[in-house]
Tab-separated table of C-alpha atoms in Angstrom:
chain	number	residue	atom	x	y	z
I	1	UNK	CA	135.415	171.103	134.301
I	2	UNK	CA	137.033	173.132	137.049
I	3	UNK	CA	139.198	171.815	139.829
I	4	UNK	CA	136.528	172.468	142.461
I	5	UNK	CA	134.052	170.197	140.674
I	6	UNK	CA	136.585	167.362	140.571
I	7	UNK	CA	137.170	167.720	144.298
I	8	UNK	CA	133.429	167.558	145.065
I	9	UNK	CA	133.003	164.409	142.928
I	10	UNK	CA	135.938	162.712	144.609
I	11	UNK	CA	134.566	163.595	148.065
I	12	UNK	CA	131.135	162.065	147.247
I	13	UNK	CA	132.774	158.908	145.938
I	14	UNK	CA	134.836	158.556	149.116
I	15	UNK	CA	131.734	158.946	151.298
I	16	UNK	CA	129.890	156.256	149.306
I	17	UNK	CA	132.761	153.780	149.690
I	18	UNK	CA	132.973	154.473	153.419
I	19	UNK	CA	129.210	153.917	153.850
I	20	UNK	CA	129.337	150.646	151.871
I	21	UNK	CA	132.226	149.365	153.996
I	22	UNK	CA	130.353	150.133	157.203
I	23	UNK	CA	127.236	148.250	156.019
I	24	UNK	CA	129.334	145.242	155.042
I	25	UNK	CA	130.928	145.086	158.476
I	26	UNK	CA	127.510	145.359	160.117
I	27	UNK	CA	126.104	142.446	158.069
I	28	UNK	CA	129.134	140.320	158.856
I	29	UNK	CA	128.630	140.954	162.572
I	30	UNK	CA	124.972	139.893	162.371
I	31	UNK	CA	125.832	136.681	160.494
I	32	UNK	CA	128.431	135.722	163.080
I	33	UNK	CA	125.933	136.322	165.881
I	34	UNK	CA	123.343	134.071	164.215
I	35	UNK	CA	125.884	131.288	163.688
I	36	UNK	CA	126.864	131.481	167.348
I	37	UNK	CA	123.206	131.263	168.396
I	38	UNK	CA	122.605	128.198	166.214
I	39	UNK	CA	125.702	126.502	167.595
I	40	UNK	CA	124.514	127.194	171.140
I	41	UNK	CA	121.127	125.663	170.376
I	42	UNK	CA	122.735	122.528	168.992
I	43	UNK	CA	124.888	122.105	172.076
I	44	UNK	CA	121.885	122.610	174.344
I	45	UNK	CA	119.831	119.690	172.897
I	46	UNK	CA	119.391	116.925	175.450
I	47	UNK	CA	117.102	114.530	173.471
I	48	UNK	CA	118.718	112.742	170.493
I	49	UNK	CA	117.118	112.853	167.078
I	50	UNK	CA	114.713	109.901	166.602
I	51	UNK	CA	115.163	107.271	163.905
I	52	UNK	CA	112.598	107.207	161.053
I	53	UNK	CA	109.570	105.081	161.909
I	54	UNK	CA	108.528	102.063	159.823
I	55	UNK	CA	105.878	99.472	160.487
I	56	UNK	CA	108.524	96.784	160.067
I	57	UNK	CA	110.606	98.290	162.863
I	58	UNK	CA	110.777	97.146	166.466
I	59	UNK	CA	108.581	99.885	167.947
I	60	UNK	CA	104.903	100.638	167.612
I	61	UNK	CA	103.443	103.894	166.373
I	62	UNK	CA	102.273	105.106	169.831
I	63	UNK	CA	105.777	104.496	171.225
I	64	UNK	CA	107.289	106.480	168.358
I	65	UNK	CA	104.945	109.412	169.012
I	66	UNK	CA	106.207	109.616	172.623
I	67	UNK	CA	109.843	109.796	171.462
I	68	UNK	CA	108.987	112.354	168.749
I	69	UNK	CA	107.104	114.630	171.179
I	70	UNK	CA	110.048	114.684	173.610
I	71	UNK	CA	112.398	115.619	170.771
I	72	UNK	CA	110.173	118.453	169.493
I	73	UNK	CA	109.617	119.806	173.028
I	74	UNK	CA	113.333	120.030	173.620
I	75	UNK	CA	114.058	121.601	170.203
I	76	UNK	CA	111.037	123.836	169.536
I	77	UNK	CA	109.217	124.024	172.855
I	78	UNK	CA	105.644	122.907	173.558
I	79	UNK	CA	103.940	126.247	173.165
I	80	UNK	CA	103.061	125.658	169.500
I	81	UNK	CA	102.543	121.932	168.997
I	82	UNK	CA	100.872	122.475	165.621
I	83	UNK	CA	104.309	123.408	164.248
I	84	UNK	CA	105.385	119.801	164.831
I	85	UNK	CA	103.122	118.463	162.033
I	86	UNK	CA	105.359	119.499	159.076
I	87	UNK	CA	108.435	118.111	160.885
I	88	UNK	CA	106.885	114.630	161.265
I	89	UNK	CA	107.183	113.804	157.523
I	90	UNK	CA	110.977	113.648	157.805
I	91	UNK	CA	110.754	110.826	160.375
I	92	UNK	CA	108.251	108.551	158.627
I	93	UNK	CA	108.852	105.746	156.094
I	94	UNK	CA	106.849	103.193	154.127
I	95	UNK	CA	103.086	102.956	154.466
I	96	UNK	CA	102.915	105.508	157.285
I	97	UNK	CA	104.641	108.134	155.134
I	98	UNK	CA	102.243	107.434	152.244
I	99	UNK	CA	99.293	107.894	154.608
I	100	UNK	CA	100.791	111.170	155.880
I	101	UNK	CA	101.141	112.453	152.283
I	102	UNK	CA	97.567	111.426	151.475
I	103	UNK	CA	96.226	113.252	154.520
I	104	UNK	CA	98.396	116.323	153.789
I	105	UNK	CA	99.583	116.077	157.384
I	106	UNK	CA	101.642	119.252	157.246
I	107	UNK	CA	98.398	121.292	157.207
I	108	UNK	CA	96.701	119.395	160.077
I	109	UNK	CA	96.864	120.191	163.760
I	110	UNK	CA	99.122	117.946	165.785
I	111	UNK	CA	96.463	116.296	167.954
I	112	UNK	CA	94.264	115.496	164.909
I	113	UNK	CA	97.205	114.124	162.901
I	114	UNK	CA	98.390	111.981	165.799
I	115	UNK	CA	94.961	110.434	166.485
I	116	UNK	CA	94.252	109.806	162.780
I	117	UNK	CA	97.502	107.925	162.158
I	118	UNK	CA	97.167	105.961	165.417
I	119	UNK	CA	93.667	104.767	164.505
I	120	UNK	CA	94.604	103.942	160.920
I	121	UNK	CA	97.606	101.773	161.844
I	122	UNK	CA	96.275	100.259	165.050
I	123	UNK	CA	96.118	96.452	165.339
I	124	UNK	CA	92.487	96.215	164.319
I	125	UNK	CA	90.674	93.013	163.427
I	126	UNK	CA	90.482	93.846	159.716
I	127	UNK	CA	94.190	94.707	159.483
I	128	UNK	CA	95.171	91.469	161.205
I	129	UNK	CA	92.873	89.540	158.845
I	130	UNK	CA	94.526	91.093	155.795
I	131	UNK	CA	98.001	90.142	157.042
I	132	UNK	CA	96.854	86.570	157.698
I	133	UNK	CA	95.747	86.356	154.058
I	134	UNK	CA	99.220	87.533	152.998
I	135	UNK	CA	100.760	85.013	155.408
I	136	UNK	CA	98.898	82.111	153.790
I	137	UNK	CA	99.795	83.265	150.253
I	138	UNK	CA	103.495	83.880	150.812
I	139	UNK	CA	105.659	83.107	147.791
I	140	UNK	CA	109.217	83.894	146.749
I	141	UNK	CA	109.420	85.762	143.478
I	142	UNK	CA	112.061	84.818	140.896
I	143	UNK	CA	113.667	88.262	140.919
I	144	UNK	CA	113.543	88.531	144.723
I	145	UNK	CA	116.734	88.008	146.707
I	146	UNK	CA	116.878	85.604	149.616
I	147	UNK	CA	117.534	88.410	152.115
I	148	UNK	CA	114.539	90.464	150.927
I	149	UNK	CA	112.326	87.381	151.116
I	150	UNK	CA	113.412	86.647	154.696
I	151	UNK	CA	112.605	90.230	155.767
I	152	UNK	CA	109.168	89.990	154.129
I	153	UNK	CA	108.430	86.735	155.972
I	154	UNK	CA	109.387	88.283	159.320
I	155	UNK	CA	107.213	91.381	158.794
I	156	UNK	CA	104.128	89.440	157.698
I	157	UNK	CA	104.454	86.950	160.558
I	158	UNK	CA	104.597	89.735	163.167
I	159	UNK	CA	101.625	91.631	161.724
I	160	UNK	CA	99.521	88.501	161.188
I	161	UNK	CA	100.070	87.360	164.803
I	162	UNK	CA	100.562	90.512	166.879
I	163	UNK	CA	99.739	88.770	170.181
I	164	UNK	CA	102.385	86.047	169.851
I	165	UNK	CA	105.485	86.110	171.986
I	166	UNK	CA	109.063	86.411	170.765
I	167	UNK	CA	109.730	82.657	170.841
I	168	UNK	CA	106.520	81.789	168.983
I	169	UNK	CA	107.189	84.442	166.343
I	170	UNK	CA	110.770	83.174	165.871
I	171	UNK	CA	109.700	79.536	165.385
I	172	UNK	CA	106.871	80.513	163.040
I	173	UNK	CA	109.196	82.683	160.949
I	174	UNK	CA	111.774	79.875	160.527
I	175	UNK	CA	109.172	77.278	159.541
I	176	UNK	CA	107.438	79.617	157.082
I	177	UNK	CA	110.737	80.596	155.483
I	178	UNK	CA	111.779	76.959	154.944
I	179	UNK	CA	108.311	76.055	153.671
I	180	UNK	CA	108.275	78.684	150.904
I	181	UNK	CA	111.796	78.056	149.558
I	182	UNK	CA	112.187	76.755	145.971
I	183	UNK	CA	112.219	72.963	145.634
I	184	UNK	CA	115.928	72.481	144.876
I	185	UNK	CA	117.023	74.783	147.724
I	186	UNK	CA	114.469	73.291	150.173
I	187	UNK	CA	115.785	69.786	149.430
I	188	UNK	CA	119.360	70.822	150.248
I	189	UNK	CA	118.217	72.652	153.375
I	190	UNK	CA	116.378	69.558	154.630
I	191	UNK	CA	119.577	67.504	154.239
I	192	UNK	CA	121.540	70.202	156.054
I	193	UNK	CA	119.080	70.345	158.990
I	194	UNK	CA	118.659	66.594	159.511
I	195	UNK	CA	120.857	66.489	162.611
I	196	UNK	CA	120.195	70.089	163.695
I	197	UNK	CA	117.730	71.445	166.248
I	198	UNK	CA	115.741	74.154	164.489
I	199	UNK	CA	114.936	75.949	167.748
I	200	UNK	CA	118.610	76.339	168.581
I	201	UNK	CA	119.605	77.834	165.201
I	202	UNK	CA	119.400	81.557	164.605
I	203	UNK	CA	117.139	82.786	161.833
I	204	UNK	CA	120.006	84.752	160.291
I	205	UNK	CA	122.100	81.568	160.013
I	206	UNK	CA	119.301	79.756	158.175
I	207	UNK	CA	119.017	82.652	155.728
I	208	UNK	CA	122.796	82.537	155.124
I	209	UNK	CA	122.659	78.815	154.290
I	210	UNK	CA	119.767	79.404	151.899
I	211	UNK	CA	121.723	82.143	150.115
I	212	UNK	CA	124.714	79.805	149.755
I	213	UNK	CA	122.592	76.985	148.307
I	214	UNK	CA	120.942	79.449	145.939
I	215	UNK	CA	124.338	80.362	144.486
I	216	UNK	CA	125.324	76.682	144.190
I	217	UNK	CA	122.114	75.642	142.434
I	218	UNK	CA	122.474	75.309	138.667
I	219	UNK	CA	120.344	77.527	136.481
I	220	UNK	CA	119.613	76.619	132.904
I	221	UNK	CA	119.918	79.670	130.697
I	222	UNK	CA	118.749	79.332	127.119
I	223	UNK	CA	120.544	81.701	124.825
I	224	UNK	CA	118.894	82.240	121.496
I	225	UNK	CA	121.332	83.316	118.823
I	226	UNK	CA	119.903	85.441	116.088
I	227	UNK	CA	121.185	84.978	112.571
I	228	UNK	CA	123.090	87.938	111.224
I	229	UNK	CA	121.687	89.451	108.091
I	230	UNK	CA	124.083	91.662	106.217
I	231	UNK	CA	122.317	94.515	104.502
I	232	UNK	CA	124.203	96.179	101.693
I	233	UNK	CA	123.180	98.595	99.017
I	234	UNK	CA	122.409	96.716	95.822
I	235	UNK	CA	122.499	98.197	92.365
I	236	UNK	CA	119.220	98.004	90.468
I	237	UNK	CA	119.219	95.245	87.891
I	238	UNK	CA	117.932	96.180	84.458
I	239	UNK	CA	115.909	93.397	82.895
I	240	UNK	CA	115.296	93.424	79.175
I	241	UNK	CA	111.822	92.571	77.991
I	242	UNK	CA	111.011	91.121	74.590
I	243	UNK	CA	108.887	93.390	72.442
I	244	UNK	CA	106.789	91.912	69.645
I	245	UNK	CA	107.088	94.043	66.515
I	246	UNK	CA	104.591	94.168	63.638
I	247	UNK	CA	106.631	91.672	61.569
I	248	UNK	CA	106.694	89.134	64.442
I	249	UNK	CA	110.431	89.625	65.105
I	250	UNK	CA	111.491	89.673	68.775
I	251	UNK	CA	114.058	92.374	69.576
I	252	UNK	CA	115.523	93.062	73.054
I	253	UNK	CA	114.339	96.329	74.574
I	254	UNK	CA	117.124	98.933	74.635
I	255	UNK	CA	116.968	101.755	77.206
I	256	UNK	CA	119.223	104.814	77.031
I	257	UNK	CA	121.264	105.285	80.206
I	258	UNK	CA	121.311	109.083	79.710
I	259	UNK	CA	117.679	110.076	79.106
I	260	UNK	CA	116.106	106.766	80.329
I	261	UNK	CA	114.050	106.474	77.136
I	262	UNK	CA	113.600	103.264	75.190
I	263	UNK	CA	114.479	102.716	71.547
I	264	UNK	CA	118.127	103.819	71.473
I	265	UNK	CA	121.397	103.512	73.386
I	266	UNK	CA	123.510	106.286	74.900
I	267	UNK	CA	125.810	106.599	71.868
I	268	UNK	CA	122.702	107.271	69.700
I	269	UNK	CA	120.995	109.656	72.158
I	270	UNK	CA	120.013	112.867	70.361
I	271	UNK	CA	120.003	114.858	73.622
I	272	UNK	CA	123.805	114.506	73.594
I	273	UNK	CA	124.228	114.759	69.812
I	274	UNK	CA	121.370	116.563	67.961
I	275	UNK	CA	122.523	115.091	64.649
I	276	UNK	CA	121.437	111.653	65.884
I	277	UNK	CA	117.786	112.728	66.077
I	278	UNK	CA	115.726	110.772	63.490
I	279	UNK	CA	113.843	112.722	60.808
I	280	UNK	CA	110.133	112.187	61.158
I	281	UNK	CA	107.596	112.190	58.329
I	282	UNK	CA	105.548	115.377	58.193
I	283	UNK	CA	102.694	113.679	56.338
I	284	UNK	CA	99.601	113.680	58.554
I	285	UNK	CA	98.477	110.346	57.101
I	286	UNK	CA	100.387	107.746	59.189
I	287	UNK	CA	99.796	105.046	56.624
I	288	UNK	CA	100.732	106.969	53.451
I	289	UNK	CA	100.613	105.229	50.087
I	290	UNK	CA	103.462	104.204	47.792
I	291	UNK	CA	104.463	106.487	44.958
I	292	UNK	CA	102.966	104.004	42.469
I	293	UNK	CA	99.246	104.397	41.770
I	294	UNK	CA	98.075	101.292	43.593
I	295	UNK	CA	94.893	100.609	45.495
I	296	UNK	CA	94.682	100.609	49.319
I	297	UNK	CA	95.414	96.887	49.483
I	298	UNK	CA	99.011	97.412	48.370
I	299	UNK	CA	100.389	99.846	50.962
I	300	UNK	CA	102.865	98.873	53.680
I	301	UNK	CA	102.009	97.353	57.041
I	302	UNK	CA	104.824	99.444	58.528
I	303	UNK	CA	103.666	102.683	60.157
I	304	UNK	CA	105.077	105.935	58.876
I	305	UNK	CA	106.230	106.941	55.410
I	306	UNK	CA	106.177	104.801	52.232
I	307	UNK	CA	109.028	102.797	50.695
I	308	UNK	CA	110.255	105.583	48.432
I	309	UNK	CA	110.281	108.178	51.214
I	310	UNK	CA	113.693	109.646	51.979
I	311	UNK	CA	113.290	108.979	55.714
I	312	UNK	CA	113.779	105.251	55.110
I	313	UNK	CA	117.504	105.780	55.567
I	314	UNK	CA	116.894	106.480	59.267
I	315	UNK	CA	114.360	103.697	59.770
I	316	UNK	CA	115.445	100.370	61.162
I	317	UNK	CA	114.312	96.986	59.888
I	318	UNK	CA	112.633	94.945	62.620
I	319	UNK	CA	113.722	91.722	60.923
I	320	UNK	CA	117.501	92.094	60.489
I	321	UNK	CA	118.157	95.240	62.587
I	322	UNK	CA	119.881	97.145	59.734
I	323	UNK	CA	119.063	100.801	59.031
I	324	UNK	CA	118.003	101.915	55.526
I	325	UNK	CA	114.962	99.794	54.770
I	326	UNK	CA	111.773	98.511	56.358
I	327	UNK	CA	110.830	94.959	57.228
I	328	UNK	CA	108.548	94.525	54.197
I	329	UNK	CA	111.487	95.352	51.887
I	330	UNK	CA	114.113	93.368	53.786
I	331	UNK	CA	116.399	91.527	51.329
I	332	UNK	CA	116.850	88.732	53.874
I	333	UNK	CA	113.109	88.058	53.848
I	334	UNK	CA	112.352	88.643	50.166
I	335	UNK	CA	109.707	85.967	50.083
I	336	UNK	CA	107.749	87.826	52.780
I	337	UNK	CA	108.305	91.431	51.851
I	338	UNK	CA	107.248	91.275	48.159
I	339	UNK	CA	103.941	89.574	48.807
I	340	UNK	CA	101.000	91.339	47.174
I	341	UNK	CA	97.358	90.831	47.974
I	342	UNK	CA	95.497	88.519	45.598
I	343	UNK	CA	92.773	91.026	44.784
I	344	UNK	CA	93.010	94.772	44.781
I	345	UNK	CA	89.491	95.130	46.116
I	346	UNK	CA	90.112	93.037	49.250
I	347	UNK	CA	90.086	95.046	52.492
I	348	UNK	CA	93.348	95.486	54.378
I	349	UNK	CA	93.882	92.942	57.183
I	350	UNK	CA	95.973	93.704	60.273
I	351	UNK	CA	98.006	91.168	62.247
I	352	UNK	CA	100.706	88.669	61.283
I	353	UNK	CA	100.142	86.536	58.220
I	354	UNK	CA	100.206	82.759	58.538
I	355	UNK	CA	103.152	80.825	57.188
I	356	UNK	CA	100.923	78.972	54.749
I	357	UNK	CA	100.141	82.206	52.909
I	358	UNK	CA	103.783	82.710	51.984
I	359	UNK	CA	104.233	79.170	50.716
I	360	UNK	CA	102.372	80.001	47.474
I	361	UNK	CA	102.797	78.528	44.006
I	362	UNK	CA	102.423	81.862	42.218
I	363	UNK	CA	105.020	82.708	39.582
I	364	UNK	CA	106.291	85.736	37.738
I	365	UNK	CA	104.559	86.123	34.346
I	366	UNK	CA	107.814	87.344	32.739
I	367	UNK	CA	110.560	84.941	33.892
I	368	UNK	CA	108.269	82.282	35.400
I	369	UNK	CA	110.063	82.460	38.810
I	370	UNK	CA	108.089	80.906	41.688
I	371	UNK	CA	108.450	79.757	45.302
I	372	UNK	CA	111.062	81.656	47.294
I	373	UNK	CA	112.249	83.409	44.100
I	374	UNK	CA	108.792	84.784	43.281
I	375	UNK	CA	108.615	88.538	42.595
I	376	UNK	CA	106.230	90.955	40.982
I	377	UNK	CA	106.807	91.915	37.360
I	378	UNK	CA	107.932	95.482	38.231
I	379	UNK	CA	110.983	93.986	39.985
I	380	UNK	CA	111.651	91.219	37.490
I	381	UNK	CA	115.359	91.174	36.489
I	382	UNK	CA	114.410	90.872	32.817
I	383	UNK	CA	112.197	93.975	32.972
I	384	UNK	CA	114.808	95.961	34.896
I	385	UNK	CA	117.524	94.917	32.424
I	386	UNK	CA	115.369	95.882	29.444
I	387	UNK	CA	114.630	99.329	30.884
I	388	UNK	CA	118.334	99.898	31.507
I	389	UNK	CA	119.274	98.946	27.944
I	390	UNK	CA	116.532	101.130	26.518
I	391	UNK	CA	117.682	104.167	28.487
I	392	UNK	CA	121.236	103.802	27.181
I	393	UNK	CA	120.211	103.513	23.538
I	394	UNK	CA	121.278	106.487	21.447
I	395	UNK	CA	118.877	105.981	18.566
I	396	UNK	CA	115.507	107.619	18.407
I	397	UNK	CA	112.794	105.252	17.362
I	398	UNK	CA	109.125	104.898	17.730
I	399	UNK	CA	108.003	104.758	21.383
I	400	UNK	CA	106.061	101.591	20.759
I	401	UNK	CA	109.211	99.767	19.727
I	402	UNK	CA	110.688	100.017	23.220
I	403	UNK	CA	107.719	98.244	24.684
I	404	UNK	CA	107.245	95.619	21.999
I	405	UNK	CA	108.332	92.797	24.294
I	406	UNK	CA	105.554	90.381	23.534
I	407	UNK	CA	104.327	90.951	27.152
I	408	UNK	CA	100.861	90.884	28.532
I	409	UNK	CA	99.153	94.136	29.565
I	410	UNK	CA	100.100	95.540	32.971
I	411	UNK	CA	96.684	94.886	34.446
I	412	UNK	CA	96.926	91.159	33.726
I	413	UNK	CA	100.465	90.605	35.027
I	414	UNK	CA	99.565	90.553	38.714
I	415	UNK	CA	96.530	88.321	38.352
């Protein structure tokens, strides 16, 4: 940019600042003039501002309207009286203000608003009757102070008897106030006023005595104490339930604290150690037979694989709790586990066997063992010993010689 362009820009900026300064000074001059005019108007007022009007006050509504009109004439002039209607709301209180709000007095003309309020709050027969009903039903509320009650008595007495003189209203107010006091305070006030002339005592002094006796009167306060209940977080208690197993043995229920599954503890959980997972039988038949060629009546009551299955090492006995054998082959319950059905053609029966069934008089046909020592001939010690000696023999003889034991046929041994 050339030097001439810079000079033109600077000149325009200077003119704008000068114009802005001149406008600011002009506005300041106008504001000062308005403030001076307002101050002059305030000094020129001759009528003081009226106090807000209330029905409980010492003046009537028509008297208040006279004072309000003089004030508005001096302040606003009497050329536009309808402009006085919005100003009236500021100088009303209590029931008169509520009536003004209900009428929307700010939108009414002054003459209509003035006549409406004067007629509504005039001392009509119905209004006086309503106040007389309130006068007869006067009562001090429990939450009401003595000063507020005295003011209410004065207002109702004046409105219920508008034609009474000052002396009559004063005497009536004192008597009504003493009549409606609570019993304990009224009794003390009657003692206090025995030697006093009620007409010569100011109403304010009577109210002060009543306030003093109210403070002195005893009040029974019942305080109900609530019991404290301490709430603390409690850990869930794990209760063990007894589970009835097929062999009638009761074993506490064990729940893993890691996977929350029953049947094993945390140190045997296979989700932590896969080698702890038990090997299950792949046979689809859940009640598979023994390796010996027996009929259906001779298979186990235990579910799963048979006695000679290799998975027995991971099965747990429900009777003694030891791994490696099932309950029907438990050595601690030999008299129960080796029991065979009496007839091969009898159907299989579920459920626990009675104790009388196990107390049998049957005996082994080889060694004649009976009672608790009873066993089938396949597990007879004499037969097992003979088979062991035969297997160790080094001589080769006729096969019939190894079985020439003077024994009965196999089919007749279990009869």
